Amino acid sequence: MIWDKFIFFAIASVILSFAGAAFSAVRREGRSVPGIGLSIASSLVLASFIVLLWTTLNRPPLRTMGETRLWYSFFAGLAGIFTYCRWRYRWILPFSAVLSTVFIVINCLKPEIHDASLMPALQSPWFIPHVTVYMFSYSVFGCAFLLSLALLFRKSGEVRDKEIFTSMDTLIYIGLAFLTLGMMSGALWAKDAWGHYWNWDPKETWAALTWMSYLLYVHLRIFGKVSCRTLCGIVIFSFLCLQMCWWGINFLPSAQDSIHIYNR
Amino acid sequence: MNFQVSFFEFPLNVILAVLWCLTVLILWKGFRRTALVRFFLSPLATWLSIGLCASGTLVLGLSSDRNLASSWWFVTEVFFLLTVLLFVTVRGVYRDGKIRWRFLLNHAGLLLAVGSSFWGAPDTQTLRMRLFAGESSSACFSLEGKGTRLPYEITLRDFRVDYFETGIPSVFEADVEIDGNDVLLRVNHPFSRTFSEDIYLTSYGIEGGREYCILQIVRQPWKWLTAAGIIMMMIAALLMFLRGPRTGCPSGVSKMDVPPGPCTAESLKTDGK
């Protein structure tokens, strides 16, 4: 089984990402080229496993929880590299390395290897873009969530806090942009597959709640002088909603008749 | 208590939607200094409308009753959100010297997508038809179980289901004749019979040793407006990604409307400490 080989890719990827994170963390100014290079190498290792999985399964590996977690780890690394290259935050590569590693470890412990089948409803050109943009936004929101925790529980320092808030804003804008793309592409796909853009299915309902919650954060930041604890609370609440949407609804009694049952 | 959506069927929904738009425009043009208009344009109204809809959605998410989406309180929350959105969009159009594409695409796109679903809901019809192989019929049922007839016949000539080794269907398609047209129906590939009507292959089964297909007929005349709103929002999302967080006052908002200092280091110093 291809998943048996995942542990080797996982170890290589984790070592490379933490090495890259260490280089970026110690660099005081500018970008750390070795940090970026090692992080890219880490992402390439995961990418090569994804390609291997894809070719072995003869379908896009985007269906099971284990597969979406794999993409999450991959995109968490990419989101970290992108943010570091664009805004040069020293802490972002360590953050994304931790985030990516958490999901890699979960996949090593519980890969949930499923069969190679892709049911007719998922055989659509929308499938790959819809799921990948979602996974990318989830990864970016994961970074924002860690930042909100850091803001809540660390000793405050004005300049550092301001820097963290600016970073959190950036991440939430990027995450919200991709979440919107995911939701809207999902709506267009739903019209083709089931006849309606929106059905208030439990998965869709939690996706809408997540979207609105992040939207509230954006509007509070644009307009008002709102308590930082409130803002961090909204980011944490939004991330919890996102977890409900991603996998939590599988355990929700009210969601047992959801039509989005293929990733259980 | 659920909202009686069917009461607002065309043309009543169009009349009400036009009156709603005109009212907002008139209020904006002639009464923008009144407390009512100032409230709808205030940050408080924006937060309240998003917060109320989010709360309602949370209730929906925790409940197993799908009908709550058409309950009077949820419909009211969505209507409030749309009204705030319309006011804000109108202000964005009228007060800017130049067009702010991201703002307009975001707000007008959401307004169009949600607004067309909201006002178009009374005209949306979902019908289901069960057809055995070789059979023709025009009889179908609404989701509430009410029987009706289509103005044309559908014939199921043949259908095929292939399976993976695991028993999960891999291919599921039907050869049908719809109103004289030979059509191959598959999941994700509906047949557009008219501008507003699409026919879907949704399910299959066996009864008394005979195989049957379930076809779904969806009439949704407002669907193109919804699609336009969705595409506008997708373009806006790309712009949001490319341009990053906004700085300064939002489009069309006067300085007076904006409380000073968002959550920067200054406010960190004073709040919650």
Coordinates of C-alpha atoms in Angstrom, one line a residue:
Chain A
M1 CA 0.0 0.0 0.0
I2 CA 1.2 3.4 -0.9
W3 CA 0.4 4.8 2.5
D4 CA 2.9 2.5 4.1
K5 CA 5.6 4.5 2.4
F6 CA 4.2 7.8 3.8
I7 CA 6.3 7.7 6.9
F8 CA 9.6 8.2 4.9
F9 CA 8.2 11.2 3.1
A10 CA 6.8 12.5 6.4
I11 CA 10.1 12.3 8.2
A12 CA 12.0 14.0 5.3
S13 CA 9.4 16.7 5.0
V14 CA 9.3 17.5 8.8
I15 CA 13.1 17.6 9.1
L16 CA 13.4 20.0 6.1
S17 CA 10.5 22.2 7.2
F18 CA 12.0 22.6 10.7
A19 CA 15.4 23.3 9.3
G20 CA 14.0 26.0 7.1
A21 CA 12.0 27.4 10.0
A22 CA 15.2 27.6 12.1
F23 CA 17.0 29.5 9.4
S24 CA 14.2 32.0 9.0
A25 CA 13.8 32.5 12.8
V26 CA 17.4 33.4 13.4
R27 CA 17.6 35.8 10.4
R28 CA 17.1 39.3 11.8
E29 CA 16.5 41.2 8.5
G30 CA 15.5 40.4 5.0
R31 CA 14.6 36.9 3.7
S32 CA 16.6 33.8 4.6
V33 CA 17.4 32.1 1.3
P34 CA 18.3 28.7 3.0
G35 CA 15.1 29.0 5.0
I36 CA 13.0 29.4 1.9
G37 CA 15.0 26.7 0.0
L38 CA 14.6 24.1 2.7
S39 CA 10.9 24.9 3.2
I40 CA 10.3 24.6 -0.6
A41 CA 12.2 21.2 -0.5
S42 CA 9.9 20.1 2.3
S43 CA 6.8 21.0 0.3
L44 CA 8.3 19.2 -2.7
V45 CA 8.7 16.1 -0.7
L46 CA 5.0 16.2 0.2
A47 CA 4.1 17.1 -3.4
S48 CA 5.9 14.1 -4.7
F49 CA 4.0 11.8 -2.3
I50 CA 0.7 13.4 -3.5
V51 CA 1.7 12.8 -7.1
L52 CA 2.6 9.2 -6.2
L53 CA -0.7 8.7 -4.4
W54 CA -2.6 10.3 -7.3
T55 CA -1.0 8.0 -9.9
T56 CA -1.5 4.9 -7.7
L57 CA -5.1 5.6 -6.9
N58 CA -6.0 6.7 -10.5
R59 CA -8.0 9.5 -9.1
P60 CA -7.3 12.8 -7.4
P61 CA -6.5 12.1 -3.7
L62 CA -9.0 14.6 -2.4
R63 CA -11.7 12.4 -1.0
T64 CA -11.0 10.9 2.3
M65 CA -10.1 12.7 5.5
G66 CA -6.5 11.4 5.3
E67 CA -6.1 12.7 1.8
T68 CA -7.5 16.2 2.7
R69 CA -5.2 16.3 5.7
L70 CA -2.3 15.5 3.4
W71 CA -3.2 18.5 1.2
Y72 CA -3.6 20.6 4.4
S73 CA -0.1 19.8 5.4
F74 CA 1.2 20.6 1.9
F75 CA -0.7 24.0 1.7
A76 CA 0.2 24.9 5.3
G77 CA 3.8 24.8 4.2
L78 CA 3.1 26.7 1.0
A79 CA 1.1 29.4 2.8
G80 CA 4.0 29.8 5.2
I81 CA 6.5 30.2 2.3
F82 CA 4.3 32.6 0.5
T83 CA 3.7 34.8 3.6
Y84 CA 7.4 34.8 4.5
C85 CA 8.4 35.7 0.9
R86 CA 5.8 38.4 0.7
W87 CA 5.9 40.0 4.2
R88 CA 9.1 38.5 5.7
Y89 CA 7.6 37.6 9.0
R90 CA 10.2 35.6 10.9
W91 CA 7.8 33.6 12.9
I92 CA 5.6 32.3 10.0
L93 CA 7.8 29.4 8.8
P94 CA 8.1 28.0 12.4
F95 CA 4.3 28.3 12.7
S96 CA 3.5 26.7 9.4
A97 CA 6.1 23.9 10.1
V98 CA 4.3 23.1 13.4
L99 CA 0.9 23.2 11.7
S100 CA 2.0 21.0 8.9
T101 CA 3.7 18.6 11.2
V102 CA 0.6 18.2 13.4
F103 CA -1.4 17.0 10.4
I104 CA 1.4 14.8 9.1
V105 CA 1.6 13.1 12.5
I106 CA -2.1 12.5 12.5
N107 CA -1.9 11.0 9.0
C108 CA 1.0 8.7 10.2
L109 CA -1.1 7.5 13.1
K110 CA -4.4 7.3 11.4
P111 CA -4.2 7.6 7.6
E112 CA -7.8 6.3 7.0
I113 CA -6.8 4.6 3.8
H114 CA -9.8 4.3 1.6
D115 CA -10.5 2.5 -1.6
A116 CA -9.6 3.9 -5.0
S117 CA -13.2 4.7 -6.0
L118 CA -14.5 8.1 -6.9
M119 CA -18.3 8.2 -6.9
P120 CA -20.2 9.8 -9.8
A121 CA -21.1 12.9 -7.9
L122 CA -17.4 13.7 -7.4
Q123 CA -16.5 13.1 -11.0
S124 CA -16.6 16.7 -12.0
P125 CA -14.1 19.4 -13.2
W126 CA -15.0 21.4 -10.1
F127 CA -13.7 18.7 -7.7
I128 CA -10.0 19.5 -7.7
P129 CA -10.2 23.4 -7.7
H130 CA -13.0 23.3 -5.1
V131 CA -11.2 21.1 -2.6
T132 CA -7.7 22.5 -3.1
V133 CA -8.7 26.2 -2.6
Y134 CA -10.6 25.1 0.5
M135 CA -7.6 23.3 1.9
F136 CA -5.4 26.3 1.2
S137 CA -7.8 28.6 3.0
Y138 CA -8.0 26.2 5.9
S139 CA -4.2 26.2 6.2
V140 CA -4.0 30.0 6.1
F141 CA -6.8 30.2 8.7
G142 CA -4.8 27.7 10.8
C143 CA -1.9 30.2 10.9
A144 CA -4.2 33.1 11.8
F145 CA -5.7 30.9 14.6
L146 CA -2.2 30.3 16.1
L147 CA -1.5 34.0 15.9
S148 CA -4.7 34.8 17.8
L149 CA -3.7 32.3 20.5
A150 CA -0.3 34.0 20.6
L151 CA -1.9 37.4 21.1
L152 CA -4.2 36.1 23.8
F153 CA -1.7 34.3 25.9
R154 CA 1.7 36.0 25.4
K155 CA 3.0 39.0 27.3
S156 CA 1.9 42.1 25.3
G157 CA 4.4 44.3 23.7
E158 CA 3.0 47.1 21.6
V159 CA 5.2 46.9 18.5
R160 CA 5.1 43.1 18.4
D161 CA 1.4 43.0 18.9
K162 CA 0.8 45.5 16.2
E163 CA 3.0 43.4 13.9
I164 CA 1.1 40.2 14.8
F165 CA -2.3 41.9 14.2
T166 CA -1.2 43.2 10.8
S167 CA -0.1 39.6 9.9
M168 CA -3.3 38.2 11.2
D169 CA -5.3 40.7 9.0
T170 CA -3.3 39.6 6.0
L171 CA -3.8 35.9 6.6
I172 CA -7.5 36.3 7.2
Y173 CA -7.9 38.3 4.0
I174 CA -6.0 35.6 2.0
G175 CA -8.0 32.8 3.8
L176 CA -11.3 34.6 3.3
A177 CA -10.5 35.1 -0.4
F178 CA -9.8 31.4 -0.9
L179 CA -12.8 30.4 1.3
T180 CA -15.0 32.5 -0.9
L181 CA -13.6 30.9 -4.0
G182 CA -14.2 27.5 -2.5
M183 CA -17.7 28.3 -1.5
M184 CA -18.7 29.9 -4.7
S185 CA -17.1 27.1 -6.9
G186 CA -19.0 24.7 -4.6
A187 CA -22.3 26.6 -5.3
L188 CA -21.7 26.4 -9.1
W189 CA -20.9 22.7 -8.8
A190 CA -23.9 22.0 -6.6
K191 CA -26.2 23.6 -9.2
D192 CA -24.8 21.1 -11.8
A193 CA -24.9 18.1 -9.5
W194 CA -28.1 18.6 -7.4
G195 CA -30.0 21.4 -9.1
H196 CA -29.6 24.2 -6.5
Y197 CA -26.8 26.5 -5.7
W198 CA -27.4 26.3 -2.0
N199 CA -29.4 23.7 0.0
W200 CA -28.7 24.6 3.7
D201 CA -27.2 21.1 4.0
P202 CA -25.3 20.9 7.4
K203 CA -21.9 21.2 5.6
E204 CA -23.0 24.2 3.7
T205 CA -24.6 25.8 6.8
W206 CA -21.3 25.5 8.7
A207 CA -19.4 26.8 5.8
A208 CA -21.7 29.8 5.6
L209 CA -21.2 30.3 9.4
T210 CA -17.4 30.2 9.1
W211 CA -17.5 32.6 6.2
M212 CA -19.8 35.1 8.0
S213 CA -17.7 34.8 11.2
Y214 CA -14.5 35.8 9.3
L215 CA -16.5 38.5 7.5
L216 CA -17.5 39.9 10.8
Y217 CA -13.8 40.1 11.8
V218 CA -12.9 41.9 8.6
H219 CA -15.7 44.5 9.1
L220 CA -14.8 45.0 12.8
R221 CA -11.2 45.7 11.8
I222 CA -12.2 48.1 9.0
F223 CA -14.6 50.2 11.0
G224 CA -14.1 50.0 14.7
K225 CA -12.1 50.2 17.8
V226 CA -12.9 46.8 19.1
S227 CA -11.2 45.0 22.0
C228 CA -8.4 42.8 20.9
R229 CA -9.7 40.0 23.0
T230 CA -13.0 40.2 21.1
L231 CA -11.2 40.1 17.8
C232 CA -9.0 37.1 18.9
G233 CA -12.2 35.5 20.2
I234 CA -13.8 35.8 16.8
V235 CA -10.8 34.3 15.0
I236 CA -10.8 31.4 17.5
F237 CA -14.6 30.9 17.1
S238 CA -14.3 31.1 13.3
F239 CA -11.6 28.5 13.3
L240 CA -13.8 26.2 15.5
C241 CA -16.6 26.7 13.0
L242 CA -14.2 25.7 10.3
Q243 CA -13.3 22.5 12.1
M244 CA -17.0 21.7 12.5
C245 CA -17.5 22.3 8.7
W246 CA -14.4 20.2 7.8
W247 CA -14.8 17.1 10.0
G248 CA -16.9 18.0 13.1
I249 CA -20.3 17.6 11.4
N250 CA -19.6 13.9 11.1
F251 CA -20.2 13.7 14.8
L252 CA -23.2 16.0 14.9
P253 CA -26.5 14.1 15.2
S254 CA -28.3 16.8 13.3
A255 CA -25.9 16.3 10.3
Q256 CA -26.4 12.6 9.8
D257 CA -28.5 13.1 6.6
S258 CA -25.9 15.4 5.0
I259 CA -25.4 14.8 1.3
H260 CA -21.7 15.5 1.8
I261 CA -21.0 12.1 3.2
Y262 CA -18.1 11.0 1.0
N263 CA -15.3 12.2 3.3
R264 CA -16.4 10.2 6.3
Chain B
M1 CA -43.8 29.3 12.1
N2 CA -42.5 29.1 8.6
F3 CA -42.7 31.8 5.9
Q4 CA -45.3 31.2 3.2
V5 CA -42.9 31.5 0.3
S6 CA -45.4 30.4 -2.4
F7 CA -47.6 33.4 -1.5
F8 CA -44.9 35.7 -3.1
E9 CA -44.8 34.0 -6.5
F10 CA -44.3 36.1 -9.7
P11 CA -45.3 38.8 -10.2
L12 CA -45.7 39.8 -6.5
N13 CA -42.0 39.0 -5.7
V14 CA -40.8 41.2 -8.6
I15 CA -43.1 44.1 -7.6
L16 CA -41.9 43.9 -4.0
A17 CA -38.2 43.6 -5.0
V18 CA -38.6 46.7 -7.3
L19 CA -40.4 48.6 -4.5
W20 CA -37.7 47.6 -2.0
C21 CA -34.9 48.9 -4.3
L22 CA -36.8 52.1 -5.1
T23 CA -37.5 52.8 -1.4
V24 CA -33.8 52.4 -0.6
L25 CA -32.8 54.7 -3.5
I26 CA -35.4 57.3 -2.5
L27 CA -34.3 57.2 1.1
W28 CA -30.7 57.5 0.0
K29 CA -31.3 60.3 -2.4
G30 CA -33.7 62.4 -0.3
F31 CA -33.4 61.4 3.3
R32 CA -29.8 60.5 3.9
R33 CA -29.5 62.6 7.0
T34 CA -32.4 60.9 8.8
A35 CA -31.7 58.6 11.7
L36 CA -33.1 55.6 9.8
V37 CA -30.7 56.0 6.8
R38 CA -27.8 56.9 9.1
F39 CA -28.5 53.7 11.0
F40 CA -28.5 51.5 7.9
L41 CA -25.2 53.0 6.8
S42 CA -23.6 52.8 10.2
P43 CA -20.9 50.2 11.1
L44 CA -23.3 49.0 13.8
A45 CA -25.9 48.0 11.2
T46 CA -23.2 46.1 9.3
W47 CA -22.0 44.3 12.4
L48 CA -25.5 43.6 13.5
S49 CA -26.7 42.3 10.1
I50 CA -23.7 39.9 9.8
G51 CA -23.9 38.9 13.5
L52 CA -27.6 38.2 13.3
C53 CA -27.3 36.1 10.2
A54 CA -24.3 34.2 11.7
S55 CA -26.4 33.5 14.9
G56 CA -29.3 32.3 12.8
T57 CA -26.9 30.1 10.8
L58 CA -25.5 28.7 14.0
V59 CA -29.0 27.7 15.1
L60 CA -29.5 26.1 11.7
G61 CA -26.2 24.3 11.9
L62 CA -27.1 22.8 15.3
S63 CA -30.6 21.9 14.4
S64 CA -31.7 18.9 12.3
D65 CA -34.8 20.9 11.0
R66 CA -33.9 22.1 7.5
N67 CA -37.2 24.0 7.4
L68 CA -35.7 26.6 9.8
A69 CA -34.1 28.2 6.7
S70 CA -37.6 29.4 5.7
S71 CA -38.6 30.4 9.3
W72 CA -39.9 33.9 9.7
W73 CA -37.0 35.0 11.9
F74 CA -34.3 33.7 9.6
V75 CA -36.0 35.3 6.6
T76 CA -36.1 38.6 8.5
E77 CA -32.4 38.4 9.3
V78 CA -31.6 37.8 5.7
F79 CA -33.9 40.6 4.6
F80 CA -32.1 42.9 7.1
L81 CA -28.7 41.9 5.8
L82 CA -29.8 42.5 2.2
T83 CA -31.2 45.9 3.1
V84 CA -28.0 47.0 4.8
L85 CA -26.0 45.6 1.9
L86 CA -28.2 47.5 -0.6
F87 CA -27.7 50.8 1.3
V88 CA -23.9 50.2 1.5
T89 CA -23.7 49.3 -2.2
V90 CA -25.7 52.3 -3.3
R91 CA -23.5 54.6 -1.2
G92 CA -20.4 53.0 -2.7
V93 CA -21.7 53.7 -6.2
Y94 CA -22.8 57.2 -5.7
R95 CA -20.1 58.7 -3.5
D96 CA -16.9 57.6 -5.1
G97 CA -15.3 59.6 -7.8
K98 CA -13.8 56.5 -9.2
I99 CA -15.2 53.0 -9.3
R100 CA -13.8 50.8 -6.5
W101 CA -14.0 47.4 -8.2
R102 CA -13.2 45.2 -5.3
F103 CA -15.8 46.9 -3.1
L104 CA -18.4 46.9 -5.8
L105 CA -17.8 43.3 -6.9
N106 CA -17.8 42.1 -3.3
H107 CA -21.0 43.9 -2.2
A108 CA -23.0 44.0 -5.4
G109 CA -22.0 40.3 -6.1
L110 CA -23.2 39.2 -2.7
L111 CA -26.4 41.3 -3.1
L112 CA -27.1 39.8 -6.4
A113 CA -26.4 36.2 -5.3
V114 CA -28.3 36.3 -2.1
G115 CA -30.9 38.8 -3.3
S116 CA -31.8 36.7 -6.4
S117 CA -32.1 33.5 -4.2
F118 CA -34.2 35.4 -1.7
W119 CA -36.6 37.1 -4.1
G120 CA -36.5 34.2 -6.6
A121 CA -37.3 31.5 -4.0
P122 CA -41.1 31.7 -4.6
D123 CA -40.6 31.0 -8.3
T124 CA -38.2 28.0 -7.7
Q125 CA -39.8 24.6 -8.2
T126 CA -38.3 21.2 -7.6
L127 CA -40.1 18.2 -9.0
R128 CA -39.2 14.6 -9.0
M129 CA -40.3 11.8 -11.4
R130 CA -39.8 8.1 -11.1
L131 CA -39.4 6.3 -14.4
F132 CA -39.1 2.6 -15.1
A133 CA -37.0 1.5 -18.1
G134 CA -39.0 1.8 -21.3
E135 CA -41.7 3.8 -19.7
S136 CA -43.0 7.3 -20.6
S137 CA -44.6 9.8 -18.2
S138 CA -45.3 13.4 -17.5
A139 CA -46.5 12.8 -13.9
C140 CA -44.2 14.1 -11.2
F141 CA -44.3 15.2 -7.5
S142 CA -43.1 18.2 -5.6
L143 CA -40.8 17.8 -2.6
E144 CA -43.8 18.2 -0.4
G145 CA -45.5 15.3 -2.2
K146 CA -48.0 17.3 -4.3
G147 CA -48.7 15.6 -7.6
T148 CA -48.5 17.6 -10.9
R149 CA -48.0 17.1 -14.6
L150 CA -45.3 18.4 -16.9
P151 CA -46.4 19.9 -20.3
Y152 CA -44.3 17.3 -22.1
E153 CA -43.4 13.6 -21.7
I154 CA -40.1 12.0 -20.7
T155 CA -39.2 8.5 -21.8
L156 CA -36.5 6.4 -20.1
R157 CA -35.0 4.3 -22.9
D158 CA -32.2 2.8 -21.0
F159 CA -29.8 3.3 -18.1
R160 CA -26.5 1.9 -17.0
V161 CA -24.8 1.6 -13.6
D162 CA -21.2 0.3 -13.4
Y163 CA -19.6 -0.4 -10.0
F164 CA -16.1 -0.4 -8.6
E165 CA -15.0 -3.6 -6.9
T166 CA -16.0 -2.1 -3.6
G167 CA -19.6 -1.8 -4.7
I168 CA -19.6 2.0 -5.1
P169 CA -21.1 3.1 -8.4
S170 CA -18.5 4.4 -10.9
V171 CA -20.7 5.3 -13.8
F172 CA -24.4 6.2 -13.6
E173 CA -26.2 7.4 -16.8
A174 CA -29.5 7.3 -18.5
D175 CA -30.7 7.5 -22.2
V176 CA -33.9 9.5 -22.1
E177 CA -36.2 11.2 -24.6
I178 CA -37.3 14.6 -23.3
D179 CA -39.9 16.5 -25.3
G180 CA -38.7 14.8 -28.5
N181 CA -35.0 15.2 -27.8
D182 CA -32.6 12.3 -27.3
V183 CA -30.6 13.1 -24.2
L184 CA -27.8 11.3 -22.2
L185 CA -28.3 12.3 -18.6
R186 CA -25.4 11.8 -16.1
V187 CA -24.7 13.0 -12.6
N188 CA -23.1 16.5 -12.9
H189 CA -24.4 16.8 -16.4
P190 CA -28.0 18.0 -16.4
F191 CA -30.1 18.8 -19.5
S192 CA -31.2 22.4 -19.9
R193 CA -34.6 22.2 -21.5
T194 CA -35.3 25.9 -21.3
F195 CA -33.8 29.1 -20.1
S196 CA -35.1 28.4 -16.6
E197 CA -35.6 24.6 -16.5
D198 CA -33.0 21.9 -16.0
I199 CA -33.4 18.1 -15.7
Y200 CA -31.2 16.0 -13.5
L201 CA -30.5 12.3 -13.0
T202 CA -30.5 11.9 -9.2
S203 CA -31.0 8.3 -8.2
Y204 CA -32.0 4.8 -9.2
G205 CA -33.4 1.7 -7.5
I206 CA -35.2 -1.6 -8.0
E207 CA -38.9 -2.3 -7.3
G208 CA -40.5 -5.6 -7.9
G209 CA -37.5 -6.8 -9.9
R210 CA -37.7 -3.7 -12.2
E211 CA -35.1 -1.0 -12.3
Y212 CA -36.1 2.7 -12.2
C213 CA -34.5 6.1 -12.3
I214 CA -35.4 9.2 -10.3
L215 CA -35.3 12.4 -12.4
Q216 CA -35.4 15.8 -10.9
I217 CA -36.8 18.8 -12.7
V218 CA -35.7 22.2 -11.4
R219 CA -37.4 25.4 -12.5
Q220 CA -35.4 28.4 -11.3
P221 CA -35.9 31.5 -13.5
W222 CA -33.6 33.7 -11.3
K223 CA -30.7 31.3 -11.6
W224 CA -28.7 33.4 -14.0
L225 CA -28.7 36.4 -11.7
T226 CA -27.5 34.1 -8.9
A227 CA -24.7 32.8 -11.2
A228 CA -23.7 36.4 -12.1
G229 CA -23.5 37.3 -8.4
I230 CA -21.4 34.2 -7.7
I231 CA -19.0 35.0 -10.5
M232 CA -18.7 38.7 -9.3
M233 CA -17.9 37.4 -5.8
M234 CA -15.2 35.0 -7.2
I235 CA -13.5 37.9 -9.1
A236 CA -13.7 40.0 -5.9
A237 CA -12.1 37.2 -4.0
L238 CA -9.2 37.2 -6.4
L239 CA -8.8 40.9 -6.0
M240 CA -9.0 40.5 -2.2
F241 CA -6.1 38.0 -2.4
L242 CA -4.0 40.1 -4.7
R243 CA -4.5 43.4 -2.9
G244 CA -4.5 42.2 0.7
P245 CA -6.1 44.0 3.7
R246 CA -7.7 47.4 3.0
T247 CA -6.4 50.4 4.8
G248 CA -8.2 53.7 5.6
C249 CA -11.9 54.5 5.3
P250 CA -14.1 52.1 3.5
S251 CA -15.6 53.1 0.2
G252 CA -18.0 56.0 0.5
V253 CA -17.8 56.3 4.3
S254 CA -17.3 59.7 5.7
K255 CA -14.6 60.1 8.4
M256 CA -17.4 60.8 11.0
D257 CA -18.8 57.3 10.5
V258 CA -15.6 55.6 11.4
P259 CA -14.6 55.4 15.0
P260 CA -10.9 56.3 15.4
G261 CA -8.2 53.7 15.6
P262 CA -9.0 50.1 14.9
C263 CA -7.3 47.4 17.0
T264 CA -3.8 48.8 16.8
A265 CA -1.1 49.0 19.4
E266 CA -2.8 52.1 20.8
S267 CA -6.0 50.3 21.6
L268 CA -4.1 47.3 22.8
K269 CA -2.7 49.5 25.4
T270 CA -6.1 50.5 26.7
D271 CA -8.5 47.6 26.3
G272 CA -8.7 44.4 28.1
K273 CA -5.6 45.1 30.2

